[in-house]
Amino acid sequence: MIPAAPRWIGRPIRRREDPRFLRGESRFVADIMLPRMLHLAVVRSLVAHAVIKKVDLDAARRAPGVVAVMSSADLAGRVHPLRIVGIEGARAAQAPHPLLAAGKVRYVGEPVAVIAAESPVQAQDAAELVLIDYDPRPAVVDPERSLHGNVLLHEALGENVLVRWSRAGGDVEGAFAAADHVVEGRFHIPRLAAAPIEPRGAVASYDRGDDLLTIWSSSQDPHRPLAQLSHILGRPDDRIRLVVPDVGGAFGSKGAPAPEVALTALLAMDLHRPVKWIEDRRDNFLAAYQGRGLDAEVEMAVDRDGRIKGVRARLVADLGAYLYTSTPQVPITTGMLLTGAYEIPAAAVEMVGVATNKVPTGPYRGAGRPEACYLVERMMDLVAKDLHRDPVDLRRQNVIPPERFPYRTPLGFTYDSGNYARALDRCRELVEYDRWRAEQAKARADGRLLGIGVALYVERAGGQLWESAAVAVGPSGRVVVRTGSNAHGQGHETTFAQIAADVLGIDLDAIVIVQGDSAVVPRGVGTFASRSTTVGGSALIVALEKIQTKATSIAAHLLEAAPGDIEWNEGRLFVRGSPERALSFAEVAAAAYQPWRIPSHIEMGLDASGYFALRGPVFPFGAYAAVVEVDRDTGEVQIHRLVAVDDAGRIINPLLAEGQVIGAAIQGTGQVFVEQALYDGDGQPLTATFTEYGLLRAPQVPSVTSEFLETLSPLNPLGAKGVGEAGAIGAPPALANAVLDALDPLGVRHVDFPLTPMKLWKIVQGSM
């Protein structure tokens, strides 16, 4: 168990893994070079919607250096379709993303054929020789038009709805019938590209003698892709080894295996040569699944005192042409969180996920929680505006009080623990809310557009999933931790070492963290949904406690005492009341490998494995506030303050947690002001390079003031909740509310993302 006064947990320790990155000693997929390796190029559709009349591969086959060419005809009977995970209460169509387009293409960038050649240049040159005869069909890019139009993407389905889901709880009709006010809002949340520093890629090698397929993949973890590839390829999972080397960012976009990974593996097995696929930036924009993409109509029923009595919402999710494994989960999560941090007794949500001629969507940092928070928090500001209430006071009046936890929402989530008013009050103090309100009055008298925005968030983290860990202590006392969680920037090598060091009472330098290899960690789940510390860290606690128990028994035998009389303190095991009768942890570890020194009923060695499963999700929460000013002449927004107060339960490493908050908040800021993935009416992407797709530049990045509170979760031994996505959830509505508050004197009620200077300038000029 964690000591009452931990030595390592809670300390802001720099990441132990950083020096090798700074020295250039990291190893990414692109760095992997194997003898006789071939290189894969992908032929992608140039049109958004068409019947494929013919794919002519002859010229490509004859091109210099080409070893193999593959189209959908070569896959018949060899692969199984991508598996779509069922979700309770949802109906999902069987429209999985194909490995290669068969008979029809449905978005620009969809893979149609692949080329394996001796060099990347030869593969790409040959790809340009592939001739595809398209019979174009009308493209549909607007979800509402897709719902009500005549163009079908999947004729066999008979409609363009890929997912249907609804949920209701409480007396919704009664709440709205008795309401003194009903406030309505319509919102559009654009699609976003994850844009990781490292695009996707894979290397596959097949050992025919052992019948072992080894895949190195830029993924968020090895185990989920392995399970999907085992299904797609029809191979036992123990005959696939999946290795995740260093990963240059993912933000959710590398959770599901790309079709190209399976194709790389198939060619490696066919050709008995290693095959490498590394996509370029344009391919990443075209074919990596995107995030967000939602239209919403929301209503809130309010009584005369400002109490929110009910919520109704209709969500239309732009899912793209196909479903990936986790595509349906994202908009459903949005729907489930539409009561936010508030004590709202009744709610009803309907969600339809619609097919469009665009790349599919999937999880992107927050994965449904930012959308929910934005909708709820914009509605709270609209309610405050209509009732002439201060937006902070209105929120505080409606938050779930601490004594109500665990709290079950009308939509079915059970929030484990929380003190939302405390987070809101602390955020108000940090941002100096009252001072800025006074400054705002002066600014408005001078004609300046100054605004203050706040937002409360609550998010689902962890998931009802399990995780594994294993701990092996060598005779020298050195500890090797193997975890099913997998870092791609989170700092697990440091945080997991801090947990192990405190439980065992030893130094960080004595601990090694191993991750990302299915041959070393055969069973696991991975890193997503802010679950690593909560679930992976708790699995580690389970394994460590087994080590403690065994080490205690060995020490008791050696010290001639009862196990119940052995105490631990900073790596020493001693007899209670006789601290001089002691052994170091290293001495006990050495004895564990000397069978003549341990009791006969104790197995030799000092290692253990552990599994941990949450009974339900945990729910981090927090409050964000922003102060902004809109320049009347340019539409530029200056961010004066951006404050984050997050409660993620126990914080293992405040320095790394703050880095997660700041990074996520900056991504959220980009969503607010510059980012959106655009398509024209024919389904052609308009943002397929960094020239067109807006990302924040250094001068636009705001300073973030971050602070943590700790309300422990009762659902796991660490009391942790997760923090990796908090900033991407809380920052966007706080910033949006601040900008709309600045525009309030102009009579502006709402503006959809992104709040670009041009858009705001036109609004300001139109009001003058």
JSON list of C-alpha atoms in Angstrom, two decimals, residues 147 163-168 294-297 311-317 331 335 338 347-353 411:
[
{"chain": "A", "resi": 147, "resn": "LEU", "atom": "CA", "xyz": [-29.86, 12.46, -43.56]},
{"chain": "A", "resi": 163, "resn": "VAL", "atom": "CA", "xyz": [-25.24, 4.89, -35.53]},
{"chain": "A", "resi": 164, "resn": "ARG", "atom": "CA", "xyz": [-28.44, 5.56, -33.58]},
{"chain": "A", "resi": 165, "resn": "TRP", "atom": "CA", "xyz": [-28.53, 6.13, -29.84]},
{"chain": "A", "resi": 166, "resn": "SER", "atom": "CA", "xyz": [-30.88, 7.75, -27.36]},
{"chain": "A", "resi": 167, "resn": "ARG", "atom": "CA", "xyz": [-31.13, 7.98, -23.60]},
{"chain": "A", "resi": 168, "resn": "ALA", "atom": "CA", "xyz": [-33.56, 9.67, -21.19]},
{"chain": "A", "resi": 294, "resn": "LEU", "atom": "CA", "xyz": [-20.99, 17.60, -34.41]},
{"chain": "A", "resi": 295, "resn": "ASP", "atom": "CA", "xyz": [-24.15, 19.66, -34.81]},
{"chain": "A", "resi": 296, "resn": "ALA", "atom": "CA", "xyz": [-26.40, 20.08, -31.80]},
{"chain": "A", "resi": 297, "resn": "GLU", "atom": "CA", "xyz": [-29.74, 21.55, -30.81]},
{"chain": "A", "resi": 311, "resn": "VAL", "atom": "CA", "xyz": [-32.15, 19.27, -20.68]},
{"chain": "A", "resi": 312, "resn": "ARG", "atom": "CA", "xyz": [-33.16, 18.09, -24.15]},
{"chain": "A", "resi": 313, "resn": "ALA", "atom": "CA", "xyz": [-30.74, 17.65, -27.03]},
{"chain": "A", "resi": 314, "resn": "ARG", "atom": "CA", "xyz": [-30.55, 16.37, -30.58]},
{"chain": "A", "resi": 315, "resn": "LEU", "atom": "CA", "xyz": [-27.05, 15.54, -31.78]},
{"chain": "A", "resi": 316, "resn": "VAL", "atom": "CA", "xyz": [-26.04, 14.91, -35.38]},
{"chain": "A", "resi": 317, "resn": "ALA", "atom": "CA", "xyz": [-22.53, 13.48, -35.61]},
{"chain": "A", "resi": 331, "resn": "PRO", "atom": "CA", "xyz": [-20.71, 11.04, -29.84]},
{"chain": "A", "resi": 335, "resn": "GLY", "atom": "CA", "xyz": [-24.67, 12.55, -25.10]},
{"chain": "A", "resi": 338, "resn": "LEU", "atom": "CA", "xyz": [-24.95, 16.54, -21.28]},
{"chain": "A", "resi": 347, "resn": "ALA", "atom": "CA", "xyz": [-32.55, 14.84, -19.44]},
{"chain": "A", "resi": 348, "resn": "ALA", "atom": "CA", "xyz": [-33.22, 13.34, -22.85]},
{"chain": "A", "resi": 349, "resn": "VAL", "atom": "CA", "xyz": [-30.71, 13.01, -25.68]},
{"chain": "A", "resi": 350, "resn": "GLU", "atom": "CA", "xyz": [-31.03, 11.64, -29.20]},
{"chain": "A", "resi": 351, "resn": "MET", "atom": "CA", "xyz": [-27.94, 11.08, -31.34]},
{"chain": "A", "resi": 352, "resn": "VAL", "atom": "CA", "xyz": [-27.70, 10.05, -34.97]},
{"chain": "A", "resi": 353, "resn": "GLY", "atom": "CA", "xyz": [-24.31, 9.34, -36.50]},
{"chain": "A", "resi": 411, "resn": "LEU", "atom": "CA", "xyz": [-28.57, 9.77, -18.19]}
]
